[in-house]
Coordinates of N, CA, C and O and ligand atoms in Angstrom, one line a residue:
M1 N 0.8 -1.1 0.1 CA 0.1 0.1 0.1 C 0.9 1.4 0.1 O 1.7 1.4 0.8
N2 N 0.5 2.2 -0.9 CA 1.1 3.3 -0.8 C 0.7 4.5 0.0 O -0.1 4.5 0.5
T3 N 2.0 5.3 0.5 CA 1.4 6.6 1.2 C 1.0 7.6 0.1 O 1.7 7.8 -0.9
I4 N -0.1 8.5 0.4 CA -0.5 9.4 -0.6 C 0.4 10.8 -0.6 O 0.5 11.2 0.5
N5 N 0.8 11.2 -1.7 CA 1.4 12.6 -1.8 C 0.4 13.6 -2.3 O 0.1 13.4 -3.3
L6 N 0.3 14.6 -1.4 CA -0.7 15.5 -1.8 C -0.1 16.7 -2.1 O -0.8 17.7 -2.2
S7 N 1.2 16.8 -2.5 CA 1.8 17.9 -2.7 C 1.7 18.2 -4.4 O 2.3 19.5 -4.6
N8 N 1.5 17.5 -4.9 CA 1.4 17.7 -6.3 C 0.4 19.1 -6.7 O -0.4 19.4 -5.9
N9 N 0.6 19.8 -7.7 CA -0.4 20.7 -8.1 C -1.8 20.2 -8.3 O -2.0 19.1 -8.5
I10 N -2.6 21.0 -7.7 CA -4.2 20.5 -7.6 C -4.8 20.6 -9.0 O -4.5 21.8 -9.6
D11 N -5.1 19.5 -9.9 CA -5.7 19.8 -11.1 C -7.2 20.1 -10.8 O -8.2 19.2 -10.9
L12 N -7.5 21.5 -11.0 CA -8.9 21.5 -11.1 C -9.8 21.3 -12.1 O -10.8 20.9 -11.9
E13 N -9.1 21.0 -13.0 CA -9.8 20.7 -14.4 C -10.3 19.1 -14.3 O -11.5 18.7 -14.5
F14 N -9.5 18.6 -13.7 CA -9.5 17.0 -13.5 C -10.7 16.9 -12.6 O -11.7 16.0 -12.7
I15 N -10.8 17.5 -11.5 CA -11.9 17.4 -10.4 C -13.1 17.9 -11.1 O -13.9 17.1 -11.1
R16 N -13.1 18.9 -12.2 CA -14.4 19.2 -12.7 C -15.0 18.3 -13.6 O -16.1 17.8 -13.8
Q17 N -13.9 17.5 -14.3 CA -14.3 16.5 -15.6 C -14.7 15.3 -14.8 O -15.9 14.9 -15.2
V18 N -14.3 14.9 -13.6 CA -14.8 13.7 -13.0 C -16.0 13.9 -12.4 O -17.1 13.2 -12.5
T19 N -16.2 15.1 -11.7 CA -17.6 15.5 -11.1 C -18.9 15.4 -12.3 O -19.4 14.9 -12.1
E20 N -18.4 16.0 -13.1 CA -19.3 16.0 -14.5 C -19.6 14.7 -15.0 O -20.9 14.4 -15.3
E21 N -18.5 13.9 -15.3 CA -18.9 12.8 -16.2 C -19.6 11.9 -14.9 O -20.2 10.8 -15.6
S22 N -19.0 11.7 -13.8 CA -19.6 10.6 -13.0 C -21.3 11.3 -12.5 O -21.8 10.4 -12.0
G23 N -21.4 12.7 -12.3 CA -22.5 13.0 -11.7 C -22.3 13.1 -10.2 O -23.4 13.1 -9.5
E24 N -21.3 13.0 -9.8 CA -21.3 12.8 -8.4 C -20.2 13.8 -7.8 O -19.6 14.8 -8.6
N25 N -20.4 14.4 -6.6 CA -19.7 15.3 -5.7 C -18.6 14.7 -4.8 O -18.7 14.5 -3.8
P26 N -17.3 14.7 -5.2 CA -16.5 14.1 -4.5 C -15.9 14.9 -3.1 O -15.5 14.4 -2.2
S27 N -16.5 16.1 -3.3 CA -16.1 17.0 -2.4 C -16.8 16.6 -0.9 O -16.5 17.2 0.2
L28 N -17.9 15.9 -1.0 CA -18.6 15.6 0.1 C -17.9 14.5 0.9 O -18.6 14.3 2.2
C29 N -17.2 13.6 0.5 CA -16.4 12.8 1.3 C -15.8 13.3 2.3 O -15.0 14.4 2.3
Y30 N -15.9 13.0 3.4 CA -15.2 13.7 4.7 C -14.3 12.3 5.4 O -13.6 12.4 6.6
Q31 N -13.9 11.6 4.4 CA -12.9 10.6 4.8 C -13.1 9.4 6.1 O -12.4 9.3 7.0
C32 N -14.5 9.1 6.2 CA -14.7 8.1 7.2 C -14.0 6.8 6.9 O -14.1 6.3 8.0
G33 N -13.8 6.3 5.8 CA -13.2 5.0 5.7 C -14.1 4.2 5.5 O -13.6 3.1 5.3
N34 N -15.5 3.9 5.7 CA -16.3 3.1 5.5 C -16.3 2.4 4.2 O -16.3 1.3 4.1
C35 N -16.0 3.2 3.0 CA -15.9 2.3 1.9 C -14.6 1.5 1.7 O -14.9 0.1 1.3
T36 N -13.7 2.1 2.2 CA -12.2 1.2 2.4 C -12.6 0.0 3.0 O -12.2 -1.5 2.9
A37 N -13.2 0.1 4.5 CA -13.6 -0.9 5.3 C -14.6 -2.0 4.8 O -14.3 -3.4 4.9
G38 N -15.1 -1.9 3.9 CA -16.1 -3.0 2.9 C -15.4 -3.3 1.6 O -16.0 -4.3 1.1
C39 N -14.5 -2.9 1.2 CA -13.8 -3.1 -0.1 C -13.5 -4.3 0.2 O -12.2 -4.7 0.5
P40 N -14.0 -5.7 -0.7 CA -13.2 -6.7 -0.7 C -12.0 -6.7 -1.4 O -11.2 -7.8 -1.4
Y41 N -11.7 -5.9 -2.2 CA -10.4 -5.9 -2.9 C -9.0 -4.9 -2.4 O -8.3 -4.9 -3.0
T42 N -9.6 -4.4 -0.9 CA -8.6 -3.2 -0.8 C -7.2 -4.2 -0.4 O -6.0 -3.1 -0.8
E43 N -7.1 -5.2 -0.2 CA -5.6 -5.7 0.1 C -4.6 -6.0 -1.3 O -3.4 -5.9 -1.4
Y44 N -5.6 -5.7 -2.3 CA -4.6 -5.8 -4.1 C -4.3 -4.4 -4.3 O -3.7 -4.3 -5.0
F45 N -5.1 -3.3 -3.7 CA -5.0 -1.9 -4.3 C -3.8 -1.3 -3.7 O -3.5 -1.5 -2.8
D46 N -3.3 -0.3 -4.6 CA -2.1 0.5 -4.3 C -2.7 1.6 -3.3 O -1.8 1.8 -2.5
Y47 N -3.7 2.0 -3.7 CA -4.4 2.9 -3.0 C -5.8 2.6 -2.5 O -6.5 2.5 -3.7
P48 N -6.2 2.6 -1.3 CA -7.4 2.0 -0.8 C -8.4 3.0 -1.4 O -8.0 4.0 -2.1
V49 N -9.7 2.7 -1.7 CA -10.9 3.5 -2.3 C -10.8 4.9 -1.5 O -11.3 6.1 -2.1
S50 N -10.7 5.0 -0.3 CA -11.1 6.3 0.3 C -9.9 7.3 0.3 O -10.0 8.5 0.0
Q51 N -8.7 6.8 0.0 CA -7.5 7.3 -0.3 C -7.8 8.0 -2.0 O -7.0 8.9 -2.2
I52 N -8.2 7.5 -2.8 CA -8.8 7.6 -4.1 C -9.4 8.9 -4.2 O -9.1 9.9 -5.0
M53 N -10.3 8.6 -3.3 CA -11.6 9.7 -3.0 C -10.6 11.0 -2.4 O -10.9 12.1 -3.3
R54 N -9.6 10.9 -1.8 CA -8.9 12.0 -1.2 C -8.1 12.4 -2.1 O -7.9 14.0 -2.4
L55 N -7.3 11.7 -3.1 CA -6.4 12.2 -4.4 C -7.4 12.9 -5.2 O -6.8 13.8 -5.7
L56 N -8.6 12.4 -5.4 CA -9.5 13.2 -6.4 C -9.8 14.4 -5.8 O -9.8 15.6 -6.5
Q57 N -10.4 14.7 -4.4 CA -10.4 15.8 -4.0 C -9.6 17.0 -4.0 O -9.6 18.2 -4.3
T58 N -8.2 16.5 -4.3 CA -7.2 17.2 -4.1 C -6.5 17.6 -5.4 O -5.3 17.7 -5.5
G59 N -7.3 16.8 -6.4 CA -6.7 16.9 -7.9 C -5.5 16.3 -8.3 O -4.9 16.7 -9.1
Q60 N -5.3 15.0 -7.7 CA -3.8 14.3 -8.1 C -4.1 13.3 -9.1 O -4.0 12.0 -9.2
K61 N -4.3 14.1 -10.4 CA -4.7 13.4 -11.7 C -3.7 12.2 -11.8 O -4.0 10.9 -12.1
D62 N -2.6 12.6 -11.9 CA -1.6 11.5 -12.3 C -1.3 10.3 -11.5 O -1.2 9.3 -11.9
T63 N -1.6 10.5 -10.4 CA -1.5 9.7 -9.2 C -2.5 8.6 -9.5 O -2.7 7.5 -9.7
I64 N -3.8 9.0 -9.7 CA -5.1 8.6 -9.8 C -5.1 7.6 -11.1 O -5.4 6.3 -11.1
L65 N -4.6 8.4 -12.4 CA -4.9 7.4 -13.5 C -3.7 6.4 -13.6 O -3.5 5.4 -14.4
D66 N -2.6 6.9 -12.9 CA -1.4 5.8 -13.0 C -1.5 4.8 -12.1 O -0.8 3.6 -11.8
S67 N -2.6 4.7 -11.2 CA -2.9 3.5 -9.9 C -3.5 2.2 -10.5 O -4.2 2.2 -11.4
K68 N -3.2 1.3 -9.8 CA -3.8 0.0 -10.2 C -5.2 -0.1 -9.6 O -5.8 -0.9 -10.2
A69 N -5.6 0.6 -8.7 CA -6.8 0.5 -7.7 C -7.9 0.7 -8.7 O -9.0 -0.2 -8.8
I70 N -7.8 1.6 -9.6 CA -8.9 1.8 -10.5 C -9.4 0.8 -11.5 O -10.2 0.6 -11.9
W71 N -8.3 -0.1 -11.7 CA -8.6 -1.4 -12.7 C -8.7 -2.5 -11.9 O -9.6 -3.2 -12.3
L72 N -8.3 -2.7 -10.7 CA -8.6 -3.7 -9.9 C -9.9 -3.8 -9.3 O -10.6 -4.7 -8.7
C73 N -10.7 -2.4 -9.1 CA -12.0 -2.5 -8.7 C -13.0 -3.0 -9.5 O -12.8 -3.3 -10.5
A74 N -13.8 -3.9 -8.7 CA -14.9 -4.9 -9.2 C -16.1 -4.5 -9.7 O -17.1 -5.3 -9.9
T75 N -16.1 -3.3 -9.1 CA -17.8 -2.6 -9.4 C -18.4 -3.3 -8.8 O -19.8 -3.6 -9.0
C76 N -18.3 -3.8 -7.4 CA -19.0 -4.4 -6.6 C -20.3 -3.5 -5.9 O -21.2 -4.1 -5.4
E77 N -20.0 -2.4 -5.7 CA -20.6 -1.5 -5.3 C -21.0 -1.3 -4.0 O -21.7 -0.8 -3.2
T78 N -20.2 -2.1 -3.2 CA -20.0 -2.3 -1.8 C -19.6 -0.9 -1.1 O -20.6 -0.3 -0.3
C79 N -18.8 0.0 -1.8 CA -18.6 1.6 -1.1 C -19.8 2.2 -1.4 O -19.9 3.0 -0.4
T80 N -20.4 2.1 -2.5 CA -21.2 2.9 -2.8 C -22.5 2.8 -1.7 O -23.0 3.9 -1.2
T81 N -22.9 1.4 -1.3 CA -23.7 1.1 -0.4 C -23.4 1.7 0.9 O -24.4 1.8 1.7
R82 N -22.0 1.6 1.3 CA -21.8 2.0 2.6 C -21.5 3.4 2.8 O -21.4 4.0 4.0
C83 N -21.5 4.4 1.9 CA -21.2 5.6 2.0 C -22.3 6.4 2.7 O -23.3 6.6 2.1
P84 N -21.6 7.2 3.9 CA -22.9 7.9 4.5 C -23.2 9.0 3.8 O -24.3 9.7 4.1
C85 N -22.4 9.6 3.2 CA -22.8 10.6 2.1 C -23.3 10.4 0.8 O -23.6 11.5 0.1
E86 N -23.8 9.0 0.6 CA -24.6 8.8 -0.4 C -23.9 9.0 -1.9 O -24.4 9.6 -3.1
I87 N -22.4 8.9 -1.8 CA -21.5 9.2 -3.0 C -21.6 7.9 -3.5 O -21.5 6.9 -3.0
D88 N -22.1 7.9 -5.1 CA -21.7 6.7 -5.9 C -20.3 6.5 -5.9 O -19.8 6.8 -6.8
V89 N -19.5 5.9 -4.9 CA -18.1 5.7 -5.0 C -17.8 4.9 -6.5 O -16.8 5.0 -7.0
A90 N -18.6 3.7 -6.8 CA -18.3 2.9 -7.4 C -18.3 3.6 -8.9 O -17.5 3.3 -9.9
G91 N -19.3 4.3 -9.0 CA -19.7 5.1 -10.1 C -18.3 6.0 -10.6 O -17.9 6.1 -11.8
I92 N -17.9 6.6 -9.4 CA -16.4 7.3 -9.6 C -15.3 6.5 -10.1 O -14.5 6.8 -10.9
M93 N -15.1 5.3 -9.6 CA -14.0 4.4 -10.0 C -14.4 4.1 -11.3 O -13.2 3.9 -12.1
D94 N -15.5 3.9 -11.9 CA -15.9 3.5 -13.2 C -15.4 5.0 -14.1 O -14.8 4.6 -15.3
T95 N -15.9 6.0 -13.6 CA -15.5 7.1 -14.5 C -14.0 7.3 -14.6 O -13.3 7.7 -15.6
L96 N -13.2 7.2 -13.5 CA -11.8 7.2 -13.7 C -11.0 6.2 -14.8 O -10.4 6.4 -15.2
R97 N -11.8 5.1 -14.7 CA -11.3 4.0 -15.2 C -11.7 4.5 -17.0 O -10.6 4.1 -18.0
I98 N -13.0 5.1 -17.0 CA -13.1 5.5 -18.5 C -12.0 6.5 -19.1 O -11.6 6.6 -20.1
I99 N -11.6 7.5 -17.9 CA -11.0 8.5 -18.5 C -9.3 7.8 -18.6 O -8.7 8.6 -19.7
A100 N -8.9 7.1 -17.6 CA -7.7 6.4 -17.8 C -7.7 5.5 -19.2 O -6.4 5.7 -20.0
R101 N -8.7 5.2 -19.6 CA -8.8 4.4 -21.0 C -8.5 5.5 -22.1 O -7.7 5.2 -23.1
R102 N -9.3 6.5 -21.9 CA -9.3 7.8 -23.2 C -7.8 8.2 -23.2 O -7.5 8.6 -24.2
E103 N -7.5 8.4 -22.3 CA -5.8 8.9 -21.9 C -4.8 8.2 -22.4 O -3.7 8.2 -22.0
N104 N -5.3 6.7 -22.6 CA -4.1 5.7 -22.7 C -3.2 5.4 -21.7 O -2.3 5.3 -22.0
R105 N -3.9 5.4 -20.4 CA -2.8 5.2 -19.3 C -3.2 4.1 -18.6 O -4.2 4.4 -17.6
V106 N -3.0 2.9 -18.9 CA -3.6 1.7 -18.5 C -2.4 0.9 -17.5 O -1.7 0.5 -18.1
S107 N -2.7 0.7 -16.3 CA -1.5 0.5 -15.6 C -1.9 -1.2 -15.4 O -0.8 -1.8 -15.1
E108 N -3.2 -1.9 -15.8 CA -3.3 -3.2 -15.8 C -3.8 -3.5 -17.1 O -4.8 -3.8 -17.3
K109 N -3.0 -3.9 -18.1 CA -3.0 -4.1 -19.6 C -4.3 -5.3 -19.6 O -5.0 -5.4 -20.3
D110 N -4.0 -6.2 -18.7 CA -4.6 -7.6 -19.0 C -6.2 -7.6 -18.5 O -7.0 -8.2 -19.1
I111 N -6.2 -6.5 -17.5 CA -7.8 -6.3 -17.0 C -8.3 -5.6 -18.3 O -9.6 -5.8 -18.7
K112 N -7.8 -4.5 -18.9 CA -8.4 -3.9 -20.3 C -8.6 -5.1 -21.1 O -9.8 -4.7 -21.8
S113 N -7.4 -5.7 -21.4 CA -7.7 -6.7 -22.4 C -9.4 -7.7 -22.1 O -9.9 -7.8 -23.1
F114 N -9.6 -8.0 -21.0 CA -10.5 -8.6 -20.5 C -12.0 -8.1 -20.9 O -12.8 -8.5 -21.3
Y115 N -11.8 -6.7 -20.3 CA -12.8 -5.9 -20.7 C -13.2 -5.7 -22.1 O -14.2 -5.7 -22.6
D116 N -12.0 -5.4 -22.9 CA -12.4 -5.0 -24.2 C -13.0 -6.3 -24.8 O -14.1 -6.4 -25.6
S117 N -12.3 -7.7 -24.4 CA -13.1 -8.7 -25.2 C -14.3 -9.0 -24.6 O -15.4 -9.4 -25.5
F118 N -14.8 -8.9 -23.2 CA -16.3 -8.9 -22.9 C -17.2 -8.1 -23.6 O -18.2 -8.4 -24.0
L119 N -16.8 -6.5 -23.6 CA -17.5 -5.8 -24.3 C -17.8 -6.1 -25.9 O -18.9 -5.7 -26.2
N120 N -16.8 -6.5 -26.6 CA -17.0 -6.8 -28.0 C -18.0 -8.1 -28.1 O -18.8 -7.9 -29.0
S121 N -17.9 -8.9 -27.1 CA -19.0 -9.8 -27.1 C -20.1 -9.3 -27.1 O -21.1 -9.7 -27.8
M122 N -20.4 -8.6 -26.1 CA -21.7 -8.4 -25.7 C -22.3 -7.2 -26.7 O -23.5 -7.1 -27.3
K123 N -21.3 -6.4 -27.5 CA -21.8 -5.5 -28.7 C -22.2 -6.4 -29.8 O -23.0 -6.2 -30.6
Q124 N -21.3 -7.7 -30.2 CA -21.7 -8.5 -31.1 C -22.9 -9.3 -31.3 O -23.6 -9.4 -32.3
F125 N -23.2 -9.9 -30.1 CA -24.1 -10.9 -29.7 C -25.2 -10.4 -28.8 O -26.3 -11.1 -28.5
G126 N -25.0 -9.3 -28.2 CA -25.9 -9.0 -27.2 C -26.0 -9.5 -25.8 O -26.9 -9.3 -24.8
R127 N -25.1 -10.4 -25.7 CA -24.8 -11.1 -24.5 C -23.5 -11.8 -24.7 O -22.6 -11.7 -25.7
I128 N -23.0 -12.3 -23.8 CA -21.5 -13.1 -23.6 C -21.4 -14.0 -24.3 O -22.3 -15.1 -24.1
Y129 N -20.5 -14.4 -25.1 CA -20.0 -15.6 -25.7 C -18.8 -16.3 -25.2 O -17.7 -15.4 -25.4
E130 N -18.9 -17.0 -24.2 CA -17.7 -17.2 -23.2 C -16.4 -17.7 -24.2 O -15.4 -17.3 -24.0
M131 N -16.9 -18.7 -25.2 CA -15.5 -19.1 -26.0 C -14.9 -17.9 -26.8 O -13.7 -17.8 -26.8
G132 N -15.6 -17.2 -27.3 CA -15.1 -16.1 -28.0 C -14.5 -15.0 -27.1 O -13.3 -14.8 -27.6
I133 N -15.0 -14.7 -26.0 CA -14.2 -14.0 -24.9 C -12.9 -14.4 -24.8 O -11.8 -13.9 -24.6
L134 N -12.8 -15.9 -24.4 CA -11.8 -16.8 -23.9 C -10.7 -16.5 -24.9 O -9.2 -15.9 -24.9
I135 N -11.1 -16.7 -26.4 CA -10.1 -16.7 -27.4 C -9.5 -15.4 -27.4 O -8.3 -15.1 -27.6
S136 N -10.2 -14.4 -27.4 CA -9.9 -13.0 -27.6 C -9.2 -12.7 -26.5 O -8.1 -11.7 -27.0
Y137 N -9.4 -12.8 -25.4 CA -8.6 -12.6 -24.2 C -7.2 -13.0 -24.2 O -6.2 -12.2 -24.2
K138 N -7.2 -14.4 -24.5 CA -5.9 -15.0 -24.8 C -5.0 -14.4 -25.6 O -3.6 -14.2 -25.7
L139 N -5.7 -13.9 -27.0 CA -4.8 -13.4 -27.9 C -4.3 -12.2 -27.6 O -3.3 -11.7 -27.9
K140 N -5.3 -11.4 -26.8 CA -4.9 -9.9 -26.5 C -3.7 -10.0 -25.5 O -2.8 -9.1 -25.5
S141 N -4.0 -11.1 -24.5 CA -3.1 -10.9 -23.3 C -1.6 -11.7 -23.6 O -0.7 -11.3 -23.1
G142 N -1.9 -12.6 -24.4 CA -0.5 -13.5 -24.9 C -0.4 -14.5 -23.5 O 0.4 -15.5 -23.7
H143 N -1.5 -14.7 -22.8 CA -1.5 -15.6 -21.8 C -2.2 -16.8 -22.4 O -3.1 -17.3 -22.0
F144 N -1.5 -17.6 -23.1 CA -2.0 -18.8 -23.8 C -2.4 -19.9 -22.7 O -3.4 -20.6 -23.0
L145 N -1.6 -20.2 -21.9 CA -1.7 -21.3 -21.2 C -2.5 -21.2 -19.9 O -2.6 -22.3 -19.2
G146 N -2.4 -19.9 -19.4 CA -2.9 -19.6 -18.0 C -4.4 -20.0 -18.0 O -5.4 -20.0 -18.9
D147 N -4.6 -20.9 -16.7 CA -5.7 -21.5 -16.3 C -6.1 -22.6 -17.3 O -7.4 -22.9 -17.0
A148 N -5.2 -23.1 -18.2 CA -5.8 -24.1 -18.9 C -6.5 -25.2 -18.3 O -7.2 -26.2 -19.3
E149 N -6.0 -25.7 -17.3 CA -6.6 -26.9 -16.7 C -7.7 -27.0 -16.2 O -8.5 -27.9 -16.0
L150 N -8.4 -25.6 -16.1 CA -9.9 -25.5 -15.9 C -10.7 -25.7 -17.2 O -12.0 -26.1 -17.0
G151 N -10.1 -25.7 -18.2 CA -11.0 -25.9 -19.7 C -11.8 -27.0 -19.5 O -12.9 -26.8 -19.9
P152 N -11.1 -28.2 -19.6 CA -12.2 -29.4 -19.6 C -13.0 -29.2 -18.5 O -14.3 -30.0 -18.8
K153 N -12.8 -29.1 -17.4 CA -13.9 -29.0 -16.1 C -15.3 -28.2 -16.9 O -16.6 -28.7 -16.4
V154 N -14.8 -27.0 -17.3 CA -16.1 -26.1 -17.7 C -16.6 -26.7 -18.7 O -17.9 -26.5 -18.8
I155 N -16.0 -27.2 -19.8 CA -16.7 -27.9 -20.9 C -17.6 -28.9 -20.5 O -18.3 -29.1 -21.0
N156 N -17.0 -30.2 -19.8 CA -17.6 -31.2 -19.4 C -19.0 -30.7 -18.3 O -19.7 -31.6 -18.6
H157 N -18.9 -29.5 -17.9 CA -20.2 -29.3 -17.3 C -21.1 -28.3 -18.1 O -22.1 -27.9 -17.5
G158 N -20.8 -28.2 -19.2 CA -21.7 -27.8 -20.2 C -21.7 -26.2 -20.0 O -22.8 -25.3 -20.3
K159 N -20.7 -25.8 -19.4 CA -20.7 -24.0 -19.1 C -20.1 -23.1 -20.1 O -20.3 -22.3 -20.2
I160 N -19.6 -23.9 -21.2 CA -19.1 -23.2 -22.1 C -19.7 -23.6 -23.7 O -19.8 -24.9 -23.9
S161 N -20.3 -23.1 -24.4 CA -20.9 -23.3 -25.7 C -19.7 -23.0 -26.6 O -19.1 -22.0 -26.5
F162 N -19.6 -23.8 -27.8 CA -18.4 -23.7 -28.7 C -18.8 -22.4 -29.7 O -18.2 -21.9 -30.2
L163 N -20.6 -22.6 -29.9 CA -21.1 -21.6 -31.0 C -21.7 -20.2 -30.3 O -22.4 -20.8 -29.4
P164 N -21.5 -19.1 -31.1 CA -22.4 -18.1 -30.2 C -23.8 -18.1 -30.4 O -24.3 -18.7 -31.5
K165 N -24.4 -17.6 -29.5 CA -26.0 -17.6 -29.5 C -26.3 -15.9 -29.4 O -26.0 -15.4 -28.4
K166 N -26.9 -15.2 -30.3 CA -27.4 -13.9 -30.3 C -28.8 -13.7 -29.7 O -29.8 -14.9 -29.9
I167 N -28.8 -12.7 -28.9 CA -30.0 -12.6 -28.2 C -31.1 -11.7 -29.2 O -30.6 -11.2 -30.2
K168 N -32.1 -12.0 -29.3 CA -33.4 -11.0 -29.9 C -33.0 -9.6 -29.2 O -33.0 -9.1 -28.4
G169 N -32.8 -8.7 -30.5 CA -32.8 -7.4 -30.3 C -31.0 -7.1 -30.3 O -30.7 -6.2 -29.5
A170 N -30.1 -8.0 -30.5 CA -28.8 -7.7 -30.2 C -28.4 -6.4 -31.0 O -27.7 -5.8 -30.9
D171 N -29.2 -6.1 -32.2 CA -28.9 -5.0 -33.0 C -28.9 -3.5 -32.1 O -28.3 -2.7 -32.0
K172 N -30.2 -3.6 -31.0 CA -30.4 -2.6 -30.3 C -29.0 -2.2 -29.1 O -28.7 -1.3 -29.0
V173 N -28.6 -3.5 -28.7 CA -27.5 -3.3 -27.7 C -26.3 -2.7 -28.4 O -25.6 -2.0 -28.2
A174 N -26.0 -3.4 -29.8 CA -25.1 -2.8 -30.8 C -25.1 -1.2 -30.9 O -24.3 -0.6 -30.8
E175 N -26.5 -0.9 -31.1 CA -26.8 0.8 -31.2 C -26.5 1.4 -30.0 O -25.7 2.6 -29.9
I176 N -26.3 0.8 -28.8 CA -26.0 1.5 -27.6 C -24.5 1.7 -27.3 O -24.1 3.0 -27.2
F177 N -23.8 0.7 -27.9 CA -22.4 0.8 -28.0 C -21.8 1.8 -29.0 O -21.3 2.5 -28.6
N178 N -22.5 1.9 -30.0 CA -22.0 2.9 -31.1 C -22.6 4.2 -30.4 O -21.7 5.0 -30.9
R179 N -23.7 4.5 -30.2 CA -24.0 5.7 -29.2 C -22.7 6.2 -28.3 O -22.2 7.2 -28.3
F180 N -22.7 5.3 -27.4 CA -21.5 5.4 -26.5 C -19.8 5.8 -27.0 O -19.4 7.0 -26.9
Q181 N -20.0 5.0 -28.1 CA -18.5 5.1 -28.8 C -18.4 6.4 -29.5 O -17.2 7.4 -29.6
Q182 N -19.3 6.8 -30.1 CA -19.7 8.4 -30.6 C -19.1 9.5 -29.8 O -18.4 10.4 -29.9
K183 N -19.7 9.3 -28.4 CA -19.7 10.3 -27.7 C -18.1 10.3 -26.9 O -17.8 11.5 -26.7
E184 N -17.8 9.0 -26.8 CA -16.3 9.0 -26.4 C -15.5 9.7 -27.2 O -14.6 10.6 -27.0
R185 N -15.6 9.6 -28.9 CA -14.9 10.0 -29.8 C -14.7 11.7 -29.5 O -13.9 12.4 -29.6
K186 N -16.0 12.1 -29.2 CA -16.2 13.8 -29.0 C -15.3 14.2 -28.0 O -15.0 15.3 -27.9
N187 N -15.5 13.3 -27.0 CA -14.9 13.7 -25.7 C -13.2 13.9 -26.1 O -12.5 14.3 -25.1
V188 N -12.6 13.2 -26.9 CA -11.2 13.1 -26.9 C -10.4 14.5 -27.2 O -11.0 15.3 -28.3
Ligands
SF4_1 S1 -16.8 -1.2 -6.1 FE1 -14.5 -1.4 -6.2 S2 -14.0 0.3 -4.9 FE2 -16.0 -0.2 -4.2 S3 -15.9 -1.7 -2.9 FE3 -16.3 -2.7 -4.6 S4 -14.1 -3.3 -5.5 FE4 -14.0 -1.9 -3.6
SF4_2 S1 -17.6 5.9 2.8 FE1 -17.9 8.0 1.7 S2 -17.6 9.6 2.9 FE2 -16.8 7.8 3.8 S3 -14.2 7.7 3.0 FE3 -15.7 6.6 1.5 S4 -16.6 7.9 -0.2 FE4 -15.7 9.3 1.9

């Protein structure tokens, strides 16, 4: 776990951007620590989520966007549920990840590869196609043999189908993705 350094210049534009994009007000946070106390992944974070909030309040853009924490967050929303100020902390973590992606500052490349594979599957089929995600992730990450021993088990239990199944209305799901991607391009 790192000690936070608040001595860098305050990036007011970054605070404004996160506030606007998340629709949340980080200045309401009074550092009670409830979010961190409930976060199931805090032991793996370089900065616990309450420290991310403090870094955000003080506009420490570089520290936040280069952190592992924003990528290791599993969006479980425990922090949001526990916050006495009703801040959607998980939503802020999501926004920080989106900004980090946009600025091409990805500290955990494998996690981004998994997200990309997952989202591509959703866009294409309207649901996840496990085998497609698996192949795409392996190709992107280069971890060809990782967890290979699990393959036969999940296949034998019928958990993975070899062919994709499209849901009815998959084109509508694709439209949602296209709208978001157009909006993202305008934000660059
Ligand atoms: S949403 Fe992320 S930061 Fe919040 S409790 Fe879950 S893992 Fe931790
Ligand atoms: S629970 Fe809410 S108020 Fe408490 S530290 Fe986390 S974000 Fe701040």
